[in-house]
mmCIF file of C-alpha atoms in Angstrom:
data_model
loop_
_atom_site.group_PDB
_atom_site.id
_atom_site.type_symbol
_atom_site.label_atom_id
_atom_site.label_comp_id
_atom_site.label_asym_id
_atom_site.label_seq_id
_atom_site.Cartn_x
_atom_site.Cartn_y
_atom_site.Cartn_z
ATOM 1 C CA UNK A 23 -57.573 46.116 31.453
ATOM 2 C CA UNK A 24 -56.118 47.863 28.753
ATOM 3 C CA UNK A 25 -54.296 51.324 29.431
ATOM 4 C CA UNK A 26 -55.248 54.670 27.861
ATOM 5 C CA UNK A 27 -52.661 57.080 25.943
ATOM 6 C CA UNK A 28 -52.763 59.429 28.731
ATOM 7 C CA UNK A 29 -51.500 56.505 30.940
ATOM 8 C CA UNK A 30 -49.086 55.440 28.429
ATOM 9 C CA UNK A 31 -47.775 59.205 28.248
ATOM 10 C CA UNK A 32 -47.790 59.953 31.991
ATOM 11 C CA UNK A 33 -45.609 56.357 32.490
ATOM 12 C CA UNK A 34 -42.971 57.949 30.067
ATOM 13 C CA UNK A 35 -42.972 61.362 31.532
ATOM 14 C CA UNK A 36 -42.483 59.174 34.959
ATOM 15 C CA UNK A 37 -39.339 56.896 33.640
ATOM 16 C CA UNK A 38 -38.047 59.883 32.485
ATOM 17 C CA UNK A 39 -37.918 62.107 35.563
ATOM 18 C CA UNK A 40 -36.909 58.769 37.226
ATOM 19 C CA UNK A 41 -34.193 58.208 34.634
ATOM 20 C CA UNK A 42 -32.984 62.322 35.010
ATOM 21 C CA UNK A 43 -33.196 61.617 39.007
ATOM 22 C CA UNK A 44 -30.773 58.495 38.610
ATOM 23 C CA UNK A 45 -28.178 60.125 36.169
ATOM 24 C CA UNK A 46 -28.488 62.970 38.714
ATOM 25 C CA UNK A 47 -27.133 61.489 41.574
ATOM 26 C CA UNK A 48 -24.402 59.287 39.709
ATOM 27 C CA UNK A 49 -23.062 62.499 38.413
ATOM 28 C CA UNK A 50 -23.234 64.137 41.790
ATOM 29 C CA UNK A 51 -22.495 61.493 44.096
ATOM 30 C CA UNK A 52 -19.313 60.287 42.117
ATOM 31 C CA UNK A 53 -17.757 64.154 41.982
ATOM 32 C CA UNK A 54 -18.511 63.981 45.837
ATOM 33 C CA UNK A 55 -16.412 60.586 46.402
ATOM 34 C CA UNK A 56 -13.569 61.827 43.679
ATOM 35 C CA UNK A 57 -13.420 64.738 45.559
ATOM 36 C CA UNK A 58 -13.490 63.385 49.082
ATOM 37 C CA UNK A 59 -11.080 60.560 48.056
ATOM 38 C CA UNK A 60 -9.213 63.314 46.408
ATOM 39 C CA UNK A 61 -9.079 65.297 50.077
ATOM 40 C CA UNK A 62 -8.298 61.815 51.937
ATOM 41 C CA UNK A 63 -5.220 61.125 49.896
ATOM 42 C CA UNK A 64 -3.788 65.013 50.433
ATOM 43 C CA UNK A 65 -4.268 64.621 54.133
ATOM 44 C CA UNK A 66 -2.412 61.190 53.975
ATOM 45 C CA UNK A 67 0.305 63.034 51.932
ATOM 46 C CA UNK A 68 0.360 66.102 54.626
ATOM 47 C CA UNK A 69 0.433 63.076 57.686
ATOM 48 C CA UNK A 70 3.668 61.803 55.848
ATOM 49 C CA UNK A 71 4.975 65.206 55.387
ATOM 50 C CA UNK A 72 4.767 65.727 58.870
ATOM 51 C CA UNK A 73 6.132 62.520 60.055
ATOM 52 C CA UNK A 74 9.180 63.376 57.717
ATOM 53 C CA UNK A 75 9.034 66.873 59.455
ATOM 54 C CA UNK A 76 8.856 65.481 63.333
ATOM 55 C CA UNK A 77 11.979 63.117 62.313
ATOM 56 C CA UNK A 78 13.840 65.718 61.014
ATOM 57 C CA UNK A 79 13.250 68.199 64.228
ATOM 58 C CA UNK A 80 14.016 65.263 66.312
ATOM 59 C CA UNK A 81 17.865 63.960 64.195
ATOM 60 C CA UNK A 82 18.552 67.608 64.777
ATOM 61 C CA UNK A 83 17.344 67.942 68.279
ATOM 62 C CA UNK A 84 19.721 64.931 68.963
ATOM 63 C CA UNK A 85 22.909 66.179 67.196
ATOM 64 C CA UNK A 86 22.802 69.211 69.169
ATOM 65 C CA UNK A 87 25.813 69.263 71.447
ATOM 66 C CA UNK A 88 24.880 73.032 72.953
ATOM 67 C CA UNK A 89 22.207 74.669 74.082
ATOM 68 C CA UNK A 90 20.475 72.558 76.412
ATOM 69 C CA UNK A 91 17.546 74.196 77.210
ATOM 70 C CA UNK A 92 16.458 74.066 73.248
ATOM 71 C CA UNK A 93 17.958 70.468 72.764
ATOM 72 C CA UNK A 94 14.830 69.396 74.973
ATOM 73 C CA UNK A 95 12.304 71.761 73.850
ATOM 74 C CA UNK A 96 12.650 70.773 70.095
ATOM 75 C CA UNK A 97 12.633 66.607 71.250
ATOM 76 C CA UNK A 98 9.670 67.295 73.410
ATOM 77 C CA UNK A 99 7.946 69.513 70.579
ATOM 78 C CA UNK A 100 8.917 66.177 67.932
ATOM 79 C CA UNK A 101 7.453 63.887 69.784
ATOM 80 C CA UNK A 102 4.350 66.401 70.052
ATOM 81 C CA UNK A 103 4.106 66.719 66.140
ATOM 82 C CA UNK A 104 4.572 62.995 65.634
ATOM 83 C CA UNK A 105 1.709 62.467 68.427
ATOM 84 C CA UNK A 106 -0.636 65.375 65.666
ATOM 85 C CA UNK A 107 0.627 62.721 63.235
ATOM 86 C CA UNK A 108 -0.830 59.801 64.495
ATOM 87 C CA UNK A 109 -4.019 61.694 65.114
ATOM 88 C CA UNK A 110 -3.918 62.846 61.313
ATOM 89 C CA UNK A 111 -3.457 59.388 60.246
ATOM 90 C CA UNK A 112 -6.789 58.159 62.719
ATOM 91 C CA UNK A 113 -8.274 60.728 60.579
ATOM 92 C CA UNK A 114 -7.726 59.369 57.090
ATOM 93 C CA UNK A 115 -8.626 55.921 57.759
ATOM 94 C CA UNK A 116 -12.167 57.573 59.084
ATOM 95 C CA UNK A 117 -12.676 59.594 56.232
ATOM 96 C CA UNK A 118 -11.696 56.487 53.852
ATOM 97 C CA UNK A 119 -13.993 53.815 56.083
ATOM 98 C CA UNK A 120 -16.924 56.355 56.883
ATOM 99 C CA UNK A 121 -17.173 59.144 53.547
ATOM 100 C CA UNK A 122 -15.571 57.635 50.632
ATOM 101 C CA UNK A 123 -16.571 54.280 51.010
ATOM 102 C CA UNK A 124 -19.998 54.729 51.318
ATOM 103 C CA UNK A 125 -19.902 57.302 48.271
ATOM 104 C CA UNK A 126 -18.354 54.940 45.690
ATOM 105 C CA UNK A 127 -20.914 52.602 46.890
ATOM 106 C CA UNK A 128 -23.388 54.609 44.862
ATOM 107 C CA UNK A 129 -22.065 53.664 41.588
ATOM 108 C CA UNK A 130 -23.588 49.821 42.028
ATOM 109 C CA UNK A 131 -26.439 51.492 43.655
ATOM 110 C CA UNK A 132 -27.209 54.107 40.672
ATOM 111 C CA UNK A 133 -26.411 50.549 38.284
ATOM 112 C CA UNK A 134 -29.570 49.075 40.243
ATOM 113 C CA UNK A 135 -31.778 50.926 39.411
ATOM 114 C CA UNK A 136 -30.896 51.162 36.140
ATOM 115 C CA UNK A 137 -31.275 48.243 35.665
ATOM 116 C CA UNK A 138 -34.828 48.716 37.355
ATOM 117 C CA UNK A 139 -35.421 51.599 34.821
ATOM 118 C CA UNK A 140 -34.355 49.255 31.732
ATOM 119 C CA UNK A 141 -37.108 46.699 32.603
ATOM 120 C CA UNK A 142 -40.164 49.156 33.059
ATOM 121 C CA UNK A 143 -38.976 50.569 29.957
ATOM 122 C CA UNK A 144 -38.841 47.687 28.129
ATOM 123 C CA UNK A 145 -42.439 46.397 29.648
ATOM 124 C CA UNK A 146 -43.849 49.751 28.309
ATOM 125 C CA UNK A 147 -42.213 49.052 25.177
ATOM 126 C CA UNK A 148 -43.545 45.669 24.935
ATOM 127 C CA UNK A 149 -47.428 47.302 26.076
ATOM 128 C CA UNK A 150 -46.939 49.881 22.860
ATOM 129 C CA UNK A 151 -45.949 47.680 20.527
ATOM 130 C CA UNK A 152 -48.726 45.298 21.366
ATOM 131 C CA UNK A 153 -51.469 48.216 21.232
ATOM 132 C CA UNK A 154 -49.800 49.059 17.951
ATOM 133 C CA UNK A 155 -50.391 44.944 16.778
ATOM 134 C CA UNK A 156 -53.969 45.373 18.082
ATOM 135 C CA UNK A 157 -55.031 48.144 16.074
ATOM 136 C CA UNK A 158 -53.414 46.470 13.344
ATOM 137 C CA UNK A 159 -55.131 43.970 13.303
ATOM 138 C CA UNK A 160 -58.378 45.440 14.011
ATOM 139 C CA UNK A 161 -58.000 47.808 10.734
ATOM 140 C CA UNK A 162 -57.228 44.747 8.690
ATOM 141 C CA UNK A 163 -59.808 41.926 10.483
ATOM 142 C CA UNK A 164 -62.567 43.933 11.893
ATOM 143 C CA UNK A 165 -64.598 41.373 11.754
ATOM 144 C CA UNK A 166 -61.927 38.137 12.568
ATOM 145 C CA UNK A 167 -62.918 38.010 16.719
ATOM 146 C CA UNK A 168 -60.448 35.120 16.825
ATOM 147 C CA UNK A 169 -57.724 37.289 15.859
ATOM 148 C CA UNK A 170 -58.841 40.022 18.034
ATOM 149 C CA UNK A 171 -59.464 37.962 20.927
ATOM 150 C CA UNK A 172 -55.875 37.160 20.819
ATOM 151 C CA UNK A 173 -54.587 40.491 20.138
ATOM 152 C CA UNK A 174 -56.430 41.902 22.411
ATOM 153 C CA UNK A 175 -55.281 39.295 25.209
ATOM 154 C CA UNK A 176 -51.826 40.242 24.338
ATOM 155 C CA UNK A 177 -52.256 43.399 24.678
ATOM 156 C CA UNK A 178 -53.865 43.273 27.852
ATOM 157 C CA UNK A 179 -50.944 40.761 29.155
ATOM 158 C CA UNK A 180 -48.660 43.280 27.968
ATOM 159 C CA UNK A 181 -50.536 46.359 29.849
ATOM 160 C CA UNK A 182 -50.288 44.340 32.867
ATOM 161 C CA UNK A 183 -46.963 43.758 32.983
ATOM 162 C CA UNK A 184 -45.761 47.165 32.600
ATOM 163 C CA UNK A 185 -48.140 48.636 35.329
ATOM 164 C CA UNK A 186 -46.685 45.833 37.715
ATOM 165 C CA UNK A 187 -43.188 47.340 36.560
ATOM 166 C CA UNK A 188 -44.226 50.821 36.880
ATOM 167 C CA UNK A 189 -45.104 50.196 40.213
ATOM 168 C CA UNK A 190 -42.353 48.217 41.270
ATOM 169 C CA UNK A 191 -40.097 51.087 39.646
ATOM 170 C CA UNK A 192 -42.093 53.803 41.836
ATOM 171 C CA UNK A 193 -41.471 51.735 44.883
ATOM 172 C CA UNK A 194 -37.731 51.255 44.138
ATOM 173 C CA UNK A 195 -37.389 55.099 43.220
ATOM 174 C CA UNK A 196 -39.126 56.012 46.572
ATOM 175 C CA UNK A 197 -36.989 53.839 48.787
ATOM 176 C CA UNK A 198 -33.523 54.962 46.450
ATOM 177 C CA UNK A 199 -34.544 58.499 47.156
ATOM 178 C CA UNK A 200 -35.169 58.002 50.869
ATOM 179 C CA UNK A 201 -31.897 55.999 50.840
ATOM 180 C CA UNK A 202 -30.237 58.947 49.079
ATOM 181 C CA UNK A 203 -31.664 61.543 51.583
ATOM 182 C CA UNK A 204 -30.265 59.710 55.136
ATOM 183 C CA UNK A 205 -26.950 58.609 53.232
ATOM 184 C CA UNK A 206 -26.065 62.087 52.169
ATOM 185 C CA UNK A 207 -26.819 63.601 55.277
ATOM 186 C CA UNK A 208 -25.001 60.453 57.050
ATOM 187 C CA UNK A 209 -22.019 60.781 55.087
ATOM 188 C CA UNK A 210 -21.689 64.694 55.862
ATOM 189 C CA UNK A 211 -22.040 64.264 59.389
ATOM 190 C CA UNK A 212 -19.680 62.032 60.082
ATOM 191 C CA UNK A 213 -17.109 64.012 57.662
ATOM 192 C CA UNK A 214 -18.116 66.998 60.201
ATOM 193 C CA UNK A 215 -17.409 64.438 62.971
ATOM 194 C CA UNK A 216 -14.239 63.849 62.002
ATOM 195 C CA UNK A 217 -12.363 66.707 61.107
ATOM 196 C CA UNK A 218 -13.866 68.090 64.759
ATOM 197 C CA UNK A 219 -12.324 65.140 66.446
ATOM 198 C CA UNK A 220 -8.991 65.773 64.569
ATOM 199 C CA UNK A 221 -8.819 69.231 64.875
ATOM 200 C CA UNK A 222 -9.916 68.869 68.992
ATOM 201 C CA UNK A 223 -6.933 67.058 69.064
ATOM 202 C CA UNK A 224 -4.525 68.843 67.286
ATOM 203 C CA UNK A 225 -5.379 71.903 69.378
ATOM 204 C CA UNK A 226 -4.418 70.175 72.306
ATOM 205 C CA UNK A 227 -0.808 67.983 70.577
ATOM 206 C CA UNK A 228 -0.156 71.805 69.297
ATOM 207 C CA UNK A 229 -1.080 73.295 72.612
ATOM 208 C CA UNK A 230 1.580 71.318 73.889
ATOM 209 C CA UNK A 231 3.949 71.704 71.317
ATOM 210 C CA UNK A 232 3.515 75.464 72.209
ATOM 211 C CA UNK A 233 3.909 74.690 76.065
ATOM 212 C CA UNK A 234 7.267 72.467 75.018
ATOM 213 C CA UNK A 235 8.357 75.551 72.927
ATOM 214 C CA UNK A 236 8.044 78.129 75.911
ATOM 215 C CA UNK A 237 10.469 76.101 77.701
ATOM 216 C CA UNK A 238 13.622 77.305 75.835
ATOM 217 C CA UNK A 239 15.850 79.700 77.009
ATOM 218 C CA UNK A 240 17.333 81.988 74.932
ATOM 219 C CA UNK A 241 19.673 83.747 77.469
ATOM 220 C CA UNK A 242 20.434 80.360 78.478
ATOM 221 C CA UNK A 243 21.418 79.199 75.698
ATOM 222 C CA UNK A 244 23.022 81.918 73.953
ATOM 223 C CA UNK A 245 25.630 82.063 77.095
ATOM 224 C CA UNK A 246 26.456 78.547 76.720
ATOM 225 C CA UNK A 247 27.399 79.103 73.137
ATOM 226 C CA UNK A 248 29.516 82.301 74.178
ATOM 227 C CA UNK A 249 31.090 80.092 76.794
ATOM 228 C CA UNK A 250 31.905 77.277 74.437
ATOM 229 C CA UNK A 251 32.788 79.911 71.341
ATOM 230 C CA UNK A 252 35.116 81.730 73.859
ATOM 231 C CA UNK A 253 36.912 79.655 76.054
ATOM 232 C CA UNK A 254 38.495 81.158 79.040
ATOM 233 C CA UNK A 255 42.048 82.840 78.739
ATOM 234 C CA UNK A 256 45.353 82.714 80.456
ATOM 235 C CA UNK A 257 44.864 85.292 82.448
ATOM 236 C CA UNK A 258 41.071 85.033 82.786
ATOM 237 C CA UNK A 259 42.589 81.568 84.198
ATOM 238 C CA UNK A 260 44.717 83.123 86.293
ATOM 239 C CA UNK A 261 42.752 85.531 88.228
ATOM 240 C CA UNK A 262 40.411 81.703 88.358
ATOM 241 C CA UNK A 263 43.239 80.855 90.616
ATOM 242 C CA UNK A 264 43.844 83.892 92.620
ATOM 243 C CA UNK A 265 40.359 83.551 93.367
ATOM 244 C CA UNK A 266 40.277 79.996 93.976
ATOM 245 C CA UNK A 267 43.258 80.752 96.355
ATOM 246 C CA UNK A 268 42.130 83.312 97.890
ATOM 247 C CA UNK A 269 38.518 81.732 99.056
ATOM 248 C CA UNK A 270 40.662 79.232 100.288
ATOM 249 C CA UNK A 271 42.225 81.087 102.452
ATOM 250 C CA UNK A 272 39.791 82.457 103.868
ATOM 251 C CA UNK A 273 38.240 79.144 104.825
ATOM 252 C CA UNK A 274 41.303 78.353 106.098
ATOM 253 C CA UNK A 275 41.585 81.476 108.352
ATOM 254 C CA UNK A 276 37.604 80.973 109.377
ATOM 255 C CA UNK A 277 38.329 77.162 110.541
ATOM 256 C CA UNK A 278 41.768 78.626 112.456
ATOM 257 C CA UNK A 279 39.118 81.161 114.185
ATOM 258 C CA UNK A 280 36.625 78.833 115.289
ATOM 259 C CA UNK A 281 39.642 76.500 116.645
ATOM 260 C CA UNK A 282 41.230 77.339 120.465
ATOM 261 C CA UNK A 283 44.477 79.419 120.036
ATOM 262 C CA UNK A 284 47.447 77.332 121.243
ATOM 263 C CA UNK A 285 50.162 79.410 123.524
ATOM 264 C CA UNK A 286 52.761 79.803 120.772
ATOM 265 C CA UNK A 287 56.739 78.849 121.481
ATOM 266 C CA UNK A 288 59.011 81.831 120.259
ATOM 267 C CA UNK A 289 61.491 80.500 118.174
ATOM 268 C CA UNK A 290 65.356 79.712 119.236
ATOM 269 C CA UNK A 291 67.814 82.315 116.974
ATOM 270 C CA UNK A 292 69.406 79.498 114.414
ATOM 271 C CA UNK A 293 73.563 80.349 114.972
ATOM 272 C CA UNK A 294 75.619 79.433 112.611
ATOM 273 C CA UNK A 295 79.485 78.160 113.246
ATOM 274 C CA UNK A 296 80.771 82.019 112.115
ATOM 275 C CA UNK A 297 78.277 83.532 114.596
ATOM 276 C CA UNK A 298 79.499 80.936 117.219
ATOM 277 C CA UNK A 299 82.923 81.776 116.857
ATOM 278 C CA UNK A 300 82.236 85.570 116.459
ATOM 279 C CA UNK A 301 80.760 85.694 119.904
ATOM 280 C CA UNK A 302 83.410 83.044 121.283
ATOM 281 C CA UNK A 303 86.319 85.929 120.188
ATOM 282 C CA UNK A 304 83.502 89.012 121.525
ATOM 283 C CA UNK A 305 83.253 86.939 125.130
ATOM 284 C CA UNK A 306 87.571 86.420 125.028
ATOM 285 C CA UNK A 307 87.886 90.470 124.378
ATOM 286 C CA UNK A 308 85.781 91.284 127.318
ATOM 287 C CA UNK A 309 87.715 88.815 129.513
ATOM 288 C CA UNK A 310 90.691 90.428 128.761
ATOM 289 C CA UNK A 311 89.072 93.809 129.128
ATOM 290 C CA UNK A 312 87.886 93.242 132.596
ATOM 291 C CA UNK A 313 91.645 91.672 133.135
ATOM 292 C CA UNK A 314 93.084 94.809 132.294
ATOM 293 C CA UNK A 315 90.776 96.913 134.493
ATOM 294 C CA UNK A 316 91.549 94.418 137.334
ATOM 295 C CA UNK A 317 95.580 95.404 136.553
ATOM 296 C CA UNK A 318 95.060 98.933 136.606
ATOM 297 C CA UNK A 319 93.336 98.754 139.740
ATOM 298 C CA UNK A 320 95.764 97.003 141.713
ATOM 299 C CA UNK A 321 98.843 99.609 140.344
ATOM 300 C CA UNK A 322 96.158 102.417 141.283
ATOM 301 C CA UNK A 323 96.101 100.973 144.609
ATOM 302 C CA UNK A 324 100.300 99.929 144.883
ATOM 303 C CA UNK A 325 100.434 103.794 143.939
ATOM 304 C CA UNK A 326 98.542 105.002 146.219
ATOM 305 C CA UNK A 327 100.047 102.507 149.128
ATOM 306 C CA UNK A 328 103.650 104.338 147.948
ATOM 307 C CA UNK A 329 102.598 107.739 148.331
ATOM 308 C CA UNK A 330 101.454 106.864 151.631
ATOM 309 C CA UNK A 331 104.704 105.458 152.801
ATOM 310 C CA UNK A 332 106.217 108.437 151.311
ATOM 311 C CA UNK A 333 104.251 110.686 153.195
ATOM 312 C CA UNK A 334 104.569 108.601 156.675
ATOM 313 C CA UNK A 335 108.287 109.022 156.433
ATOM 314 C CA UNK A 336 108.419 112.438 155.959
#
């Protein structure tokens, strides 16, 4: 059964919406993956950055010789960033495996059907030229039926053939559009899927790199550089040692409190050989002082013994 003009016409007007939908998405969809493989590659470059970035914090966390309370804070905020690192880089192999991938995947797709396209086109060719032949040949052999027979069989061959690739392209169209429709849709959601796992992630690594951050002491720290920028002086030394001395005596004294008193033994008076013989000559002097009394006495008494006589006679 040979097809009408308005068939013919509403076949073209179909291949070429079909043909506009096609060039369409291959346009569209390949900005979309040049784009998103554009946006995977700067958030590979940022997860190198910031591996370069946690090694540095860490080399200088390391080489810190003060400061102790920030020496730990920045290693435990490195290993933090490295950690928001890894979770970056879990993120670009998703966004390479689940949204570019499946984007430049379109460009064989889009070729498909195509090549789909090419073939009704060139059945629908084939059906106009042939109706083209037939009226040919019915203007020049009206009355030939052999020629017309054949002609006309052609033609109806040809008519055929494109309305079983008109169809076919309509059922290839409808299941590339429906294909279209979920992957689009597909490939969004898991984009949305995985920048929300990242970034739940990175809240929490950052959350603790915050946490690791509050742990540093300024005060802290600042007095341990003082202490190591101003080392203590002599005399700052010295008064070290009174001190030291003095708490130590007073330990001393404490233990000596809480231990029974012993009677004490007064000391003998050391003497000396010049003291000896200075109280040798003191003990001769009085000897000879109490002699001397001793003499006096007995001529006190022989006088008074002679006054006696004295007196007896008279």
């Amino acid at each position: 059964m040979n097809r009408n003009n308005a068939e013919i016409r509403a076949s073209e007007n179909q291949s070429k919406f079909i043909q506009d939908r096609i060039s369409l998405v291959e346009k569209h969809f390949g900005d979309l993956c040049e784009n998103f493989a554009a946006y995977t590659r700067k958030t590979g470059k940022l997860r190198d950055r910031g591996d370069e970035l946690a090694k540095c914090v860490l080399n200088y966390a390391e080489n810190t010789t003060v400061n102790g309370s920030c020496k730990a804070g920045l290693k435990q905020f490195a290993e933090n960033l490295a950690a928001l690192e890894d979770y970056r880089s879990a993120e670009v192999d998703r966004l390479e495996g689940k949204v570019v991938h499946p984007l430049s995947c379109y460009g064989t797709t889009c070729k498909f059907a195509k090549d789909d396209l090419k073939q009704a086109f060139s059945a629908r060719d084939k059906e106009q030229k042939q109706q083209k032949q037939f009226e040919k040949v019915k203007e020049k052999h009206p009355s030939d039926r052999q020629q017309l027979s054949q002609a006309e069989s052609e033609l109806q061959k040809a008519s055929v053939d494109a309305s079983r690739h008109s169809k076919a392209l309509e059922e290839q169209m409808d299941k590339f559009e429906k294909t279209k429709l979920e992957d689009i849709k597909k490939i969004l959601t898991e984009f949305v899927n995985v920048e929300m796992l990242f970034h739940a992630k990175a809240l929490e690594t950052l959350t603790e790199c915050y946490q690791s951050l509050s742990t540093v002491n300024e005060e802290e720290d600042l007095e341990e550089f003082r202490n190591s920028l101003r080392p203590p002086s002599a005399a700052s030394r010295i008064g070290m040692v009174h001190a030291s001395s003095r708490a130590s005596l007073n330990s001393t004294s404490a233990s000596m409190r809480q231990t029974p008193s012993m009677p004490r033994r007064q000391p003998e008076p050391q003497v000396n050989n010049k003291t000896k013989q200075n109280m040798h000559s003191m003990h001769d002097d009085e000897d000879e002082d109490e002699d001397d009394e001793e003499d006096e006495e007995e001529e006190d008494e022989y006088d008074s013994e002679d006054n006696d006589d004295r007196y007896s006679r008279k």
